[in-house]
mmCIF file of C-alpha atoms and ligand atoms in Angstrom:
data_model
loop_
_atom_site.group_PDB
_atom_site.id
_atom_site.type_symbol
_atom_site.label_atom_id
_atom_site.label_comp_id
_atom_site.label_asym_id
_atom_site.label_seq_id
_atom_site.Cartn_x
_atom_site.Cartn_y
_atom_site.Cartn_z
ATOM 1 C CA MET A 1 0.000 0.000 0.000
ATOM 2 C CA ASN A 2 1.258 3.496 -0.857
ATOM 3 C CA GLN A 3 2.451 5.698 1.991
ATOM 4 C CA ARG A 4 0.455 8.593 0.594
ATOM 5 C CA SER A 5 -2.924 9.006 -1.074
ATOM 6 C CA TYR A 6 -2.851 11.447 -3.959
ATOM 7 C CA LEU A 7 -6.385 12.747 -4.446
ATOM 8 C CA ASP A 8 -5.640 15.885 -6.445
ATOM 9 C CA TYR A 9 -5.898 14.672 -10.053
ATOM 10 C CA ASN A 10 -7.658 17.872 -11.157
ATOM 11 C CA ALA A 11 -4.556 19.847 -10.170
ATOM 12 C CA THR A 12 -2.388 17.458 -12.138
ATOM 13 C CA ALA A 13 -2.299 13.731 -12.815
ATOM 14 C CA PRO A 14 0.827 11.698 -12.049
ATOM 15 C CA LEU A 15 3.038 11.222 -15.102
ATOM 16 C CA ARG A 16 2.289 7.836 -16.644
ATOM 17 C CA LEU A 17 5.185 5.415 -16.807
ATOM 18 C CA GLU A 18 4.740 4.828 -20.536
ATOM 19 C CA VAL A 19 4.798 8.589 -21.059
ATOM 20 C CA ARG A 20 8.020 8.985 -19.103
ATOM 21 C CA GLU A 21 9.684 6.270 -21.183
ATOM 22 C CA ALA A 22 8.468 7.770 -24.452
ATOM 23 C CA ILE A 23 9.710 11.226 -23.435
ATOM 24 C CA GLY A 24 13.090 9.766 -22.524
ATOM 25 C CA GLU A 25 13.410 8.263 -25.984
ATOM 26 C CA ALA A 26 12.082 11.368 -27.725
ATOM 27 C CA LEU A 27 14.734 13.524 -26.054
ATOM 28 C CA HIS A 28 17.218 11.798 -28.361
ATOM 29 C CA LEU A 29 15.368 13.148 -31.394
ATOM 30 C CA TYR A 30 17.553 16.207 -31.514
ATOM 31 C CA GLY A 31 16.692 17.296 -35.044
ATOM 32 C CA ASN A 32 14.719 20.474 -35.603
ATOM 33 C CA PRO A 33 11.316 19.307 -36.857
ATOM 34 C CA SER A 34 11.412 22.049 -39.494
ATOM 35 C CA SER A 35 14.683 20.735 -40.986
ATOM 36 C CA VAL A 36 14.471 18.717 -44.169
ATOM 37 C CA HIS A 37 17.313 16.315 -43.337
ATOM 38 C CA GLU A 38 16.938 12.919 -41.718
ATOM 39 C CA GLU A 39 17.268 14.111 -38.119
ATOM 40 C CA GLY A 40 14.657 16.806 -38.717
ATOM 41 C CA ARG A 41 12.327 14.358 -40.430
ATOM 42 C CA ALA A 42 12.556 11.947 -37.486
ATOM 43 C CA ALA A 43 11.488 14.670 -35.049
ATOM 44 C CA ARG A 44 8.702 15.768 -37.420
ATOM 45 C CA ALA A 45 7.430 12.205 -37.727
ATOM 46 C CA ALA A 46 7.264 11.859 -33.924
ATOM 47 C CA ILE A 47 5.214 15.062 -33.666
ATOM 48 C CA GLU A 48 2.815 14.001 -36.392
ATOM 49 C CA LYS A 49 2.321 10.600 -34.744
ATOM 50 C CA ALA A 50 1.436 12.367 -31.499
ATOM 51 C CA ARG A 51 -0.897 14.739 -33.343
ATOM 52 C CA VAL A 52 -2.945 11.769 -34.593
ATOM 53 C CA LYS A 53 -3.260 10.414 -31.034
ATOM 54 C CA VAL A 54 -4.305 13.770 -29.520
ATOM 55 C CA ALA A 55 -6.847 14.299 -32.311
ATOM 56 C CA GLY A 56 -8.163 10.801 -31.617
ATOM 57 C CA LEU A 57 -8.930 11.621 -27.977
ATOM 58 C CA VAL A 58 -11.538 14.196 -29.057
ATOM 59 C CA GLY A 59 -12.600 12.886 -32.476
ATOM 60 C CA ALA A 60 -10.836 15.630 -34.426
ATOM 61 C CA SER A 61 -8.713 15.663 -37.566
ATOM 62 C CA PRO A 62 -4.954 15.751 -36.893
ATOM 63 C CA GLU A 63 -4.437 18.838 -39.079
ATOM 64 C CA ASP A 64 -6.831 20.736 -36.811
ATOM 65 C CA VAL A 65 -4.651 20.210 -33.706
ATOM 66 C CA ILE A 66 -2.404 23.159 -32.776
ATOM 67 C CA PHE A 67 0.156 22.280 -30.109
ATOM 68 C CA THR A 68 0.677 24.947 -27.447
ATOM 69 C CA SER A 69 2.545 25.337 -24.163
ATOM 70 C CA GLY A 70 -0.509 24.143 -22.197
ATOM 71 C CA GLY A 71 -4.163 24.744 -21.446
ATOM 72 C CA THR A 72 -3.560 28.373 -20.543
ATOM 73 C CA GLU A 73 -2.024 29.157 -23.919
ATOM 74 C CA ALA A 74 -4.698 27.164 -25.750
ATOM 75 C CA ASN A 75 -7.371 29.276 -24.036
ATOM 76 C CA ALA A 76 -5.493 32.488 -24.787
ATOM 77 C CA LEU A 77 -5.124 31.490 -28.447
ATOM 78 C CA ALA A 78 -8.841 30.739 -28.720
ATOM 79 C CA LEU A 79 -9.740 34.060 -27.168
ATOM 80 C CA ALA A 80 -7.279 35.948 -29.320
ATOM 81 C CA ALA A 81 -8.967 34.606 -32.393
ATOM 82 C CA GLN A 82 -11.869 36.961 -32.777
ATOM 83 C CA GLY A 83 -10.970 40.002 -30.743
ATOM 84 C CA GLY A 84 -11.827 42.377 -33.573
ATOM 85 C CA GLN A 85 -14.366 45.128 -33.457
ATOM 86 C CA ALA A 86 -17.326 43.175 -34.749
ATOM 87 C CA TRP A 87 -17.254 40.637 -31.941
ATOM 88 C CA HIS A 88 -18.688 40.502 -28.442
ATOM 89 C CA CYS A 89 -17.403 37.963 -25.951
ATOM 90 C CA TYR A 90 -19.503 35.914 -23.502
ATOM 91 C CA LEU A 91 -17.862 33.875 -20.749
ATOM 92 C CA SER A 92 -19.518 31.712 -18.120
ATOM 93 C CA ALA A 93 -18.823 32.929 -14.590
ATOM 94 C CA VAL A 94 -17.098 29.656 -13.674
ATOM 95 C CA GLU A 95 -14.486 29.552 -16.450
ATOM 96 C CA HIS A 96 -10.839 29.025 -15.579
ATOM 97 C CA PRO A 97 -8.967 32.302 -14.875
ATOM 98 C CA SER A 98 -7.066 31.893 -18.155
ATOM 99 C CA VAL A 99 -10.406 32.269 -19.966
ATOM 100 C CA LEU A 100 -11.821 34.941 -17.672
ATOM 101 C CA ALA A 101 -8.734 37.044 -18.439
ATOM 102 C CA GLY A 102 -10.516 37.651 -21.757
ATOM 103 C CA GLY A 103 -7.757 37.284 -24.343
ATOM 104 C CA ARG A 104 -7.918 40.203 -26.745
ATOM 105 C CA PHE A 105 -11.434 41.184 -25.727
ATOM 106 C CA TYR A 106 -11.914 44.400 -23.807
ATOM 107 C CA ARG A 107 -13.941 44.467 -20.622
ATOM 108 C CA GLU A 108 -16.552 46.632 -22.345
ATOM 109 C CA THR A 109 -17.132 43.981 -24.999
ATOM 110 C CA THR A 110 -17.277 41.065 -22.564
ATOM 111 C CA THR A 111 -20.378 39.786 -20.779
ATOM 112 C CA ILE A 112 -20.226 37.266 -17.943
ATOM 113 C CA ILE A 113 -23.033 34.710 -18.002
ATOM 114 C CA PRO A 114 -24.146 33.597 -14.530
ATOM 115 C CA VAL A 115 -24.496 30.031 -13.305
ATOM 116 C CA THR A 116 -27.195 28.355 -11.214
ATOM 117 C CA LYS A 117 -26.600 27.399 -7.581
ATOM 118 C CA ASP A 118 -25.420 24.038 -8.952
ATOM 119 C CA GLY A 119 -22.723 25.716 -11.006
ATOM 120 C CA VAL A 120 -24.282 25.171 -14.435
ATOM 121 C CA VAL A 121 -24.401 28.053 -16.896
ATOM 122 C CA ASP A 122 -27.800 29.690 -17.305
ATOM 123 C CA LEU A 123 -28.582 29.253 -21.002
ATOM 124 C CA THR A 124 -31.695 31.423 -20.865
ATOM 125 C CA VAL A 125 -29.471 34.355 -19.894
ATOM 126 C CA LEU A 126 -27.002 33.477 -22.655
ATOM 127 C CA ALA A 127 -29.792 33.334 -25.246
ATOM 128 C CA ARG A 128 -31.221 36.642 -24.039
ATOM 129 C CA GLU A 129 -27.818 38.357 -24.103
ATOM 130 C CA LEU A 130 -27.022 37.048 -27.579
ATOM 131 C CA GLU A 131 -30.338 38.316 -28.855
ATOM 132 C CA LYS A 132 -29.566 41.756 -27.445
ATOM 133 C CA HIS A 133 -26.175 42.044 -29.096
ATOM 134 C CA HIS A 134 -27.267 40.357 -32.287
ATOM 135 C CA LEU A 135 -29.666 43.212 -32.806
ATOM 136 C CA GLY A 136 -26.707 45.588 -32.411
ATOM 137 C CA GLY A 137 -24.877 43.809 -35.251
ATOM 138 C CA TRP A 138 -22.252 42.064 -33.072
ATOM 139 C CA ARG A 139 -21.100 38.524 -33.660
ATOM 140 C CA PRO A 140 -20.875 36.480 -30.463
ATOM 141 C CA PHE A 141 -17.775 34.620 -29.312
ATOM 142 C CA VAL A 142 -18.721 32.340 -26.411
ATOM 143 C CA SER A 143 -16.454 30.351 -24.110
ATOM 144 C CA LEU A 144 -18.075 27.607 -22.062
ATOM 145 C CA MET A 145 -16.011 24.841 -20.463
ATOM 146 C CA VAL A 146 -16.956 21.166 -20.838
ATOM 147 C CA ALA A 147 -16.598 20.568 -17.085
ATOM 148 C CA ASN A 148 -15.605 22.742 -14.170
ATOM 149 C CA ASN A 149 -12.278 22.106 -12.458
ATOM 150 C CA GLU A 150 -13.553 22.792 -8.915
ATOM 151 C CA THR A 151 -16.990 21.154 -8.813
ATOM 152 C CA GLY A 152 -16.793 18.819 -11.807
ATOM 153 C CA ALA A 153 -20.164 20.192 -13.025
ATOM 154 C CA ILE A 154 -20.646 19.344 -16.694
ATOM 155 C CA GLN A 155 -21.851 22.258 -18.791
ATOM 156 C CA PRO A 156 -24.499 22.073 -21.538
ATOM 157 C CA VAL A 157 -22.017 22.743 -24.339
ATOM 158 C CA ALA A 158 -24.050 21.145 -27.148
ATOM 159 C CA GLU A 159 -27.145 23.193 -26.237
ATOM 160 C CA ALA A 160 -25.023 26.322 -25.982
ATOM 161 C CA ALA A 161 -23.514 25.557 -29.406
ATOM 162 C CA ALA A 162 -26.972 25.459 -30.993
ATOM 163 C CA ILE A 163 -27.795 28.870 -29.502
ATOM 164 C CA VAL A 164 -24.426 30.378 -30.472
ATOM 165 C CA HIS A 165 -24.496 29.050 -34.019
ATOM 166 C CA GLY A 166 -28.084 30.279 -34.385
ATOM 167 C CA ALA A 167 -26.653 33.750 -33.709
ATOM 168 C CA HIS A 168 -23.822 33.191 -36.260
ATOM 169 C CA GLY A 169 -21.242 33.066 -33.474
ATOM 170 C CA LEU A 170 -18.329 30.855 -32.472
ATOM 171 C CA LEU A 171 -18.100 28.612 -29.417
ATOM 172 C CA HIS A 172 -14.870 27.769 -27.640
ATOM 173 C CA SER A 173 -14.882 25.083 -24.975
ATOM 174 C CA ASP A 174 -12.174 24.485 -22.389
ATOM 175 C CA ALA A 175 -12.002 20.699 -22.212
ATOM 176 C CA VAL A 176 -8.873 20.645 -20.025
ATOM 177 C CA GLN A 177 -10.606 18.952 -17.070
ATOM 178 C CA ALA A 178 -13.075 16.818 -18.998
ATOM 179 C CA ALA A 179 -10.582 15.161 -21.351
ATOM 180 C CA GLY A 180 -9.764 11.649 -20.260
ATOM 181 C CA LYS A 181 -12.535 11.698 -17.634
ATOM 182 C CA VAL A 182 -15.560 11.642 -19.929
ATOM 183 C CA ARG A 183 -15.817 10.848 -23.623
ATOM 184 C CA ILE A 184 -15.430 13.929 -25.796
ATOM 185 C CA ASP A 185 -16.403 14.118 -29.402
ATOM 186 C CA LEU A 186 -15.797 17.455 -31.107
ATOM 187 C CA ASP A 187 -18.650 16.897 -33.556
ATOM 188 C CA GLY A 188 -21.196 15.869 -30.938
ATOM 189 C CA LEU A 189 -20.160 18.708 -28.658
ATOM 190 C CA GLY A 190 -20.661 21.228 -31.447
ATOM 191 C CA ALA A 191 -17.800 23.451 -30.266
ATOM 192 C CA ASP A 192 -15.674 25.303 -32.826
ATOM 193 C CA MET A 193 -12.543 25.126 -30.661
ATOM 194 C CA LEU A 194 -11.454 22.899 -27.769
ATOM 195 C CA SER A 195 -8.593 23.423 -25.298
ATOM 196 C CA LEU A 196 -6.589 20.501 -23.915
ATOM 197 C CA SER A 197 -3.702 20.138 -21.482
ATOM 198 C CA ALA A 198 -1.336 17.162 -21.312
ATOM 199 C CA HIS A 199 -0.591 17.210 -17.580
ATOM 200 C CA LYS A 200 -4.234 16.678 -16.610
ATOM 201 C CA ILE A 201 -4.234 13.310 -18.381
ATOM 202 C CA GLY A 202 -0.934 11.873 -17.211
ATOM 203 C CA GLY A 203 1.250 13.697 -19.706
ATOM 204 C CA PRO A 204 3.994 16.247 -19.072
ATOM 205 C CA LYS A 205 3.425 19.814 -17.896
ATOM 206 C CA GLY A 206 3.877 22.650 -20.359
ATOM 207 C CA VAL A 207 2.151 21.053 -23.361
ATOM 208 C CA GLY A 208 -1.410 21.445 -24.564
ATOM 209 C CA ALA A 209 -3.430 21.941 -27.696
ATOM 210 C CA LEU A 210 -6.137 24.016 -29.255
ATOM 211 C CA VAL A 211 -8.253 21.767 -31.456
ATOM 212 C CA LEU A 212 -10.337 23.337 -34.209
ATOM 213 C CA LYS A 213 -13.429 22.265 -36.046
ATOM 214 C CA PRO A 214 -12.610 21.960 -39.780
ATOM 215 C CA GLY A 215 -12.664 25.359 -41.450
ATOM 216 C CA VAL A 216 -12.243 27.393 -38.240
ATOM 217 C CA SER A 217 -9.202 29.675 -38.197
ATOM 218 C CA VAL A 218 -7.285 31.446 -35.438
ATOM 219 C CA GLU A 219 -5.176 34.578 -35.278
ATOM 220 C CA PRO A 220 -1.722 33.492 -34.010
ATOM 221 C CA LEU A 221 -0.606 34.759 -30.620
ATOM 222 C CA LEU A 222 3.012 33.895 -31.329
ATOM 223 C CA LYS A 223 4.262 35.007 -34.717
ATOM 224 C CA GLY A 224 7.524 34.237 -36.451
ATOM 225 C CA GLY A 225 8.240 30.808 -37.857
ATOM 226 C CA GLY A 226 5.696 28.843 -39.841
ATOM 227 C CA GLN A 227 5.254 26.032 -37.334
ATOM 228 C CA GLU A 228 1.843 24.507 -36.627
ATOM 229 C CA ARG A 229 0.612 25.568 -40.074
ATOM 230 C CA ARG A 230 1.450 29.188 -39.279
ATOM 231 C CA ARG A 231 -0.887 29.185 -36.304
ATOM 232 C CA ARG A 232 1.732 29.009 -33.499
ATOM 233 C CA ALA A 233 5.315 30.007 -34.153
ATOM 234 C CA GLY A 234 8.253 28.495 -32.259
ATOM 235 C CA THR A 235 10.269 25.292 -32.493
ATOM 236 C CA GLU A 236 8.065 22.517 -31.170
ATOM 237 C CA ASN A 237 8.537 20.864 -27.771
ATOM 238 C CA VAL A 238 9.157 17.501 -29.427
ATOM 239 C CA ALA A 239 9.540 15.344 -26.313
ATOM 240 C CA GLY A 240 6.610 17.032 -24.569
ATOM 241 C CA ILE A 241 4.375 16.567 -27.590
ATOM 242 C CA VAL A 242 5.388 12.908 -27.869
ATOM 243 C CA GLY A 243 4.483 12.477 -24.176
ATOM 244 C CA PHE A 244 1.160 14.218 -24.764
ATOM 245 C CA GLY A 245 0.395 11.810 -27.605
ATOM 246 C CA ILE A 246 1.054 8.720 -25.497
ATOM 247 C CA ALA A 247 -0.958 10.177 -22.592
ATOM 248 C CA ALA A 248 -3.878 10.904 -24.949
ATOM 249 C CA GLU A 249 -3.802 7.368 -26.293
ATOM 250 C CA LEU A 250 -3.750 5.870 -22.775
ATOM 251 C CA ALA A 251 -6.463 8.251 -21.564
ATOM 252 C CA ALA A 252 -8.745 7.248 -24.433
ATOM 253 C CA ALA A 253 -8.253 3.556 -23.614
ATOM 254 C CA ASP A 254 -8.799 4.191 -19.888
ATOM 255 C CA LEU A 255 -12.199 5.834 -20.324
ATOM 256 C CA VAL A 256 -13.659 2.404 -19.548
ATOM 257 C CA LYS A 257 -12.434 2.919 -15.960
ATOM 258 C CA ALA A 258 -14.683 5.958 -15.435
ATOM 259 C CA ASP A 259 -17.461 3.919 -13.811
ATOM 260 C CA ALA A 260 -15.064 2.345 -11.315
ATOM 261 C CA ILE A 261 -13.710 5.797 -10.430
ATOM 262 C CA GLY A 262 -17.299 7.021 -10.053
ATOM 263 C CA ALA A 263 -18.016 4.154 -7.628
ATOM 264 C CA LEU A 264 -15.012 5.168 -5.493
ATOM 265 C CA ARG A 265 -16.233 8.768 -5.497
ATOM 266 C CA GLU A 266 -19.666 7.531 -4.385
ATOM 267 C CA ALA A 267 -18.112 5.579 -1.509
ATOM 268 C CA LEU A 268 -16.175 8.683 -0.510
ATOM 269 C CA GLU A 269 -19.266 10.896 -0.467
ATOM 270 C CA LYS A 270 -21.298 8.294 1.420
ATOM 271 C CA GLY A 271 -18.522 8.157 3.991
ATOM 272 C CA VAL A 272 -18.388 11.936 4.294
ATOM 273 C CA ARG A 273 -22.147 12.081 4.917
ATOM 274 C CA ALA A 274 -21.836 9.482 7.657
ATOM 275 C CA LEU A 275 -19.075 11.538 9.306
ATOM 276 C CA ALA A 276 -20.755 14.910 8.845
ATOM 277 C CA PRO A 277 -24.464 14.845 8.053
ATOM 278 C CA ASP A 278 -24.354 18.627 7.540
ATOM 279 C CA ALA A 279 -21.725 18.325 4.781
ATOM 280 C CA VAL A 280 -22.605 19.964 1.471
ATOM 281 C CA ILE A 281 -21.436 18.341 -1.748
ATOM 282 C CA LEU A 282 -21.386 20.946 -4.456
ATOM 283 C CA SER A 283 -23.096 20.353 -7.804
ATOM 284 C CA GLU A 284 -24.300 17.031 -6.429
ATOM 285 C CA SER A 285 -27.658 17.223 -8.169
ATOM 286 C CA VAL A 286 -26.288 17.846 -11.653
ATOM 287 C CA GLU A 287 -24.151 15.773 -14.000
ATOM 288 C CA ARG A 288 -20.544 15.851 -12.808
ATOM 289 C CA LEU A 289 -17.198 14.415 -13.795
ATOM 290 C CA PRO A 290 -17.053 10.973 -12.142
ATOM 291 C CA ASN A 291 -13.799 11.754 -10.327
ATOM 292 C CA THR A 292 -14.522 15.102 -8.661
ATOM 293 C CA SER A 293 -16.037 15.895 -5.288
ATOM 294 C CA CYS A 294 -16.142 19.390 -3.838
ATOM 295 C CA ILE A 295 -17.113 19.097 -0.193
ATOM 296 C CA THR A 296 -17.748 21.660 2.492
ATOM 297 C CA VAL A 297 -18.793 21.491 6.115
ATOM 298 C CA PRO A 298 -20.192 24.578 7.887
ATOM 299 C CA GLY A 299 -17.590 26.124 10.184
ATOM 300 C CA ALA A 300 -14.620 24.352 8.617
ATOM 301 C CA LYS A 301 -11.662 26.130 7.041
ATOM 302 C CA ALA A 302 -10.289 24.550 3.892
ATOM 303 C CA GLU A 303 -6.743 25.609 4.681
ATOM 304 C CA THR A 304 -6.807 23.761 8.010
ATOM 305 C CA LEU A 305 -8.307 20.680 6.375
ATOM 306 C CA VAL A 306 -5.787 20.627 3.518
ATOM 307 C CA ILE A 307 -2.863 20.898 5.948
ATOM 308 C CA GLY A 308 -4.347 18.322 8.332
ATOM 309 C CA LEU A 309 -4.986 15.895 5.499
ATOM 310 C CA ASP A 310 -1.488 16.452 4.109
ATOM 311 C CA LEU A 311 0.007 15.571 7.501
ATOM 312 C CA ALA A 312 -2.068 12.390 7.420
ATOM 313 C CA GLY A 313 -0.670 11.517 3.990
ATOM 314 C CA VAL A 314 -3.615 12.650 1.871
ATOM 315 C CA SER A 315 -3.263 15.263 -0.880
ATOM 316 C CA VAL A 316 -6.311 17.331 -1.785
ATOM 317 C CA SER A 317 -6.738 21.001 -2.559
ATOM 318 C CA ALA A 318 -8.731 23.938 -1.330
ATOM 319 C CA GLY A 319 -10.934 25.174 -4.147
ATOM 320 C CA SER A 320 -8.890 25.457 -7.296
ATOM 321 C CA ALA A 321 -5.301 24.234 -7.060
ATOM 322 C CA CYS A 322 -4.415 26.383 -10.050
ATOM 323 C CA SER A 323 -4.816 29.362 -7.754
ATOM 324 C CA SER A 324 -3.765 27.737 -4.507
ATOM 325 C CA GLY A 325 -1.202 29.572 -2.474
ATOM 326 C CA LYS A 326 -3.581 32.493 -2.225
ATOM 327 C CA VAL A 327 -6.385 31.780 0.209
ATOM 328 C CA GLU A 328 -9.425 33.667 -0.963
ATOM 329 C CA ALA A 329 -12.981 32.738 -1.882
ATOM 330 C CA SER A 330 -13.014 30.818 -5.130
ATOM 331 C CA HIS A 331 -14.747 32.709 -7.954
ATOM 332 C CA VAL A 332 -16.533 29.476 -8.856
ATOM 333 C CA LEU A 333 -18.143 29.016 -5.441
ATOM 334 C CA SER A 334 -18.937 32.739 -5.239
ATOM 335 C CA ALA A 335 -20.639 32.569 -8.649
ATOM 336 C CA MET A 336 -22.749 29.693 -7.317
ATOM 337 C CA GLY A 337 -23.973 32.006 -4.577
ATOM 338 C CA LEU A 338 -22.324 30.083 -1.746
ATOM 339 C CA ALA A 339 -22.154 32.079 1.476
ATOM 340 C CA PRO A 340 -18.508 32.898 2.349
ATOM 341 C CA ASP A 341 -18.644 30.933 5.640
ATOM 342 C CA ILE A 342 -19.707 27.801 3.731
ATOM 343 C CA ALA A 343 -17.339 28.386 0.792
ATOM 344 C CA GLN A 344 -14.316 28.751 3.089
ATOM 345 C CA GLY A 345 -14.530 25.101 4.126
ATOM 346 C CA ALA A 346 -14.655 23.697 0.602
ATOM 347 C CA ILE A 347 -12.051 21.151 -0.367
ATOM 348 C CA ARG A 348 -11.733 19.485 -3.735
ATOM 349 C CA VAL A 349 -11.062 15.781 -3.764
ATOM 350 C CA SER A 350 -10.266 14.487 -7.242
ATOM 351 C CA LEU A 351 -9.658 10.830 -8.040
ATOM 352 C CA GLY A 352 -7.933 9.129 -10.930
ATOM 353 C CA ILE A 353 -6.846 5.826 -12.402
ATOM 354 C CA GLY A 354 -4.387 5.217 -9.554
ATOM 355 C CA THR A 355 -6.992 5.688 -6.796
ATOM 356 C CA THR A 356 -7.892 2.648 -4.697
ATOM 357 C CA SER A 357 -10.395 1.948 -1.925
ATOM 358 C CA HIS A 358 -7.459 2.252 0.531
ATOM 359 C CA ASP A 359 -7.066 5.877 -0.531
ATOM 360 C CA ILE A 360 -10.735 6.517 0.161
ATOM 361 C CA GLU A 361 -10.457 4.854 3.574
ATOM 362 C CA ARG A 362 -7.353 6.871 4.413
ATOM 363 C CA PHE A 363 -9.103 10.078 3.384
ATOM 364 C CA LEU A 364 -12.219 9.268 5.422
ATOM 365 C CA GLY A 365 -10.147 8.348 8.479
ATOM 366 C CA ALA A 366 -8.215 11.614 8.401
ATOM 367 C CA TYR A 367 -11.169 13.797 7.398
ATOM 368 C CA GLY A 368 -13.286 12.221 10.146
ATOM 369 C CA GLU A 369 -10.646 13.116 12.758
ATOM 370 C CA LEU A 370 -10.464 16.712 11.549
ATOM 371 C CA ILE A 371 -14.242 17.122 11.490
ATOM 372 C CA LYS A 372 -14.514 15.593 14.981
ATOM 373 C CA ARG A 373 -11.987 18.142 16.230
ATOM 374 C CA LEU A 374 -13.956 20.918 14.527
ATOM 375 C CA LYS A 375 -17.218 19.854 16.163
ATOM 376 C CA GLN A 376 -15.566 19.578 19.591
ATOM 377 C CA SER A 377 -13.791 22.876 19.336
ATOM 378 C CA PRO A 378 -15.133 24.993 16.436
ATOM 379 C CA LYS A 379 -12.427 27.669 16.866
ATOM 380 C CA ALA A 380 -9.639 25.124 16.278
ATOM 381 C CA ALA A 381 -10.811 24.663 12.692
HETATM 382 N N1 LIG B 401 -8.471 25.142 -17.874
HETATM 383 C C1 LIG B 401 -8.860 24.446 -16.792
HETATM 384 C C2 LIG B 401 -10.301 24.095 -16.641
HETATM 385 C C3 LIG B 401 -7.928 24.055 -15.832
HETATM 386 O O1 LIG B 401 -8.330 23.367 -14.761
HETATM 387 C C4 LIG B 401 -6.570 24.403 -16.012
HETATM 388 C C5 LIG B 401 -5.553 24.052 -14.984
HETATM 389 O O2 LIG B 401 -5.858 23.717 -13.882
HETATM 390 C C6 LIG B 401 -6.209 25.121 -17.167
HETATM 391 C C7 LIG B 401 -7.186 25.468 -18.065
HETATM 392 C C8 LIG B 401 -4.779 25.524 -17.429
HETATM 393 O O3 LIG B 401 -4.038 24.475 -17.982
HETATM 394 P P1 LIG B 401 -2.417 24.503 -17.908
HETATM 395 O O4 LIG B 401 -2.063 24.167 -16.498
HETATM 396 O O5 LIG B 401 -1.992 23.443 -18.882
HETATM 397 O O6 LIG B 401 -1.996 25.852 -18.341
#
């Protein structure tokens, strides 16, 4: 049995062994992929092989995959695409900060679409807002994530796509958290652009992709060389991309494990309820990623829980790990209308392919102790 229980897969997934080996080999491919000689061609071939695998994870065509330095850059590239004067941008209130930053859109031409108390975007508001701007001659650019990183709540992307396309707009969807956890099919989703990140699916950090629907174009953020079909300049991160490809292939094959992960999550939540009947599990009543549980107990402080759990050998995060280090109310929980005293106790437990029932037991044992202490002496929490 492992000495520690890593339950923070939404922050990052452990590097898969096969990925590490493939990266090690790819580091020997020293040729510049843009070079025409043999060494260059070998590096190019490795990239193109990986491109096919990444495209396969989301049902896209390889030529529509643009490799980037990660999910953040993929989001920025998507949002840089249509920042011209004729466009108005709409973002759900629970998007990742890299989307909420707005790319090339100005604050005045950006509208935030609220979510319900379950953290799902309110499509009636989106439709109403689009109607308003459509009359003003704007074209809408909408960004709606496939699933939220903090609560796991799955967003109605296909329904949103129908509304957006009805208004002659474009829809970008951040699929960074959903990829490898639920099946994603670009066509079925209806999105025009999808963001992916390798490290969330067992690949290396610092690699991602923006995947386009055929015929959709982007305005490059990085200009210079002609790499990535002139859509992202810069010599490619060959080894990272190779690792991303292997991780995508493994993630696609491992989708069959989603139900087993969901059963572990169910056991965890049942255990939490037994320990703390007043616990609130966020987005519980809507469709969620099978691996994610965002739990809060009135009076608890997430920071105390995260530290206490860490000391007990369990890794989880408080709200979003992307922004951890700064302890402030998560914008996601605030957008869901959670009172600050409830939101401050929220921890995110996220499972993955390496999670076992021992990990759940270890979590429940440690969490139970911390909650008992809180109930006995509320100030200590
Ligand atoms: N989008 C979502 C939903 C995320 O959860 C994250 C990271 O946590 C990102 C984007 C950023 O991805 P990266 O870490 O590859 O920049």
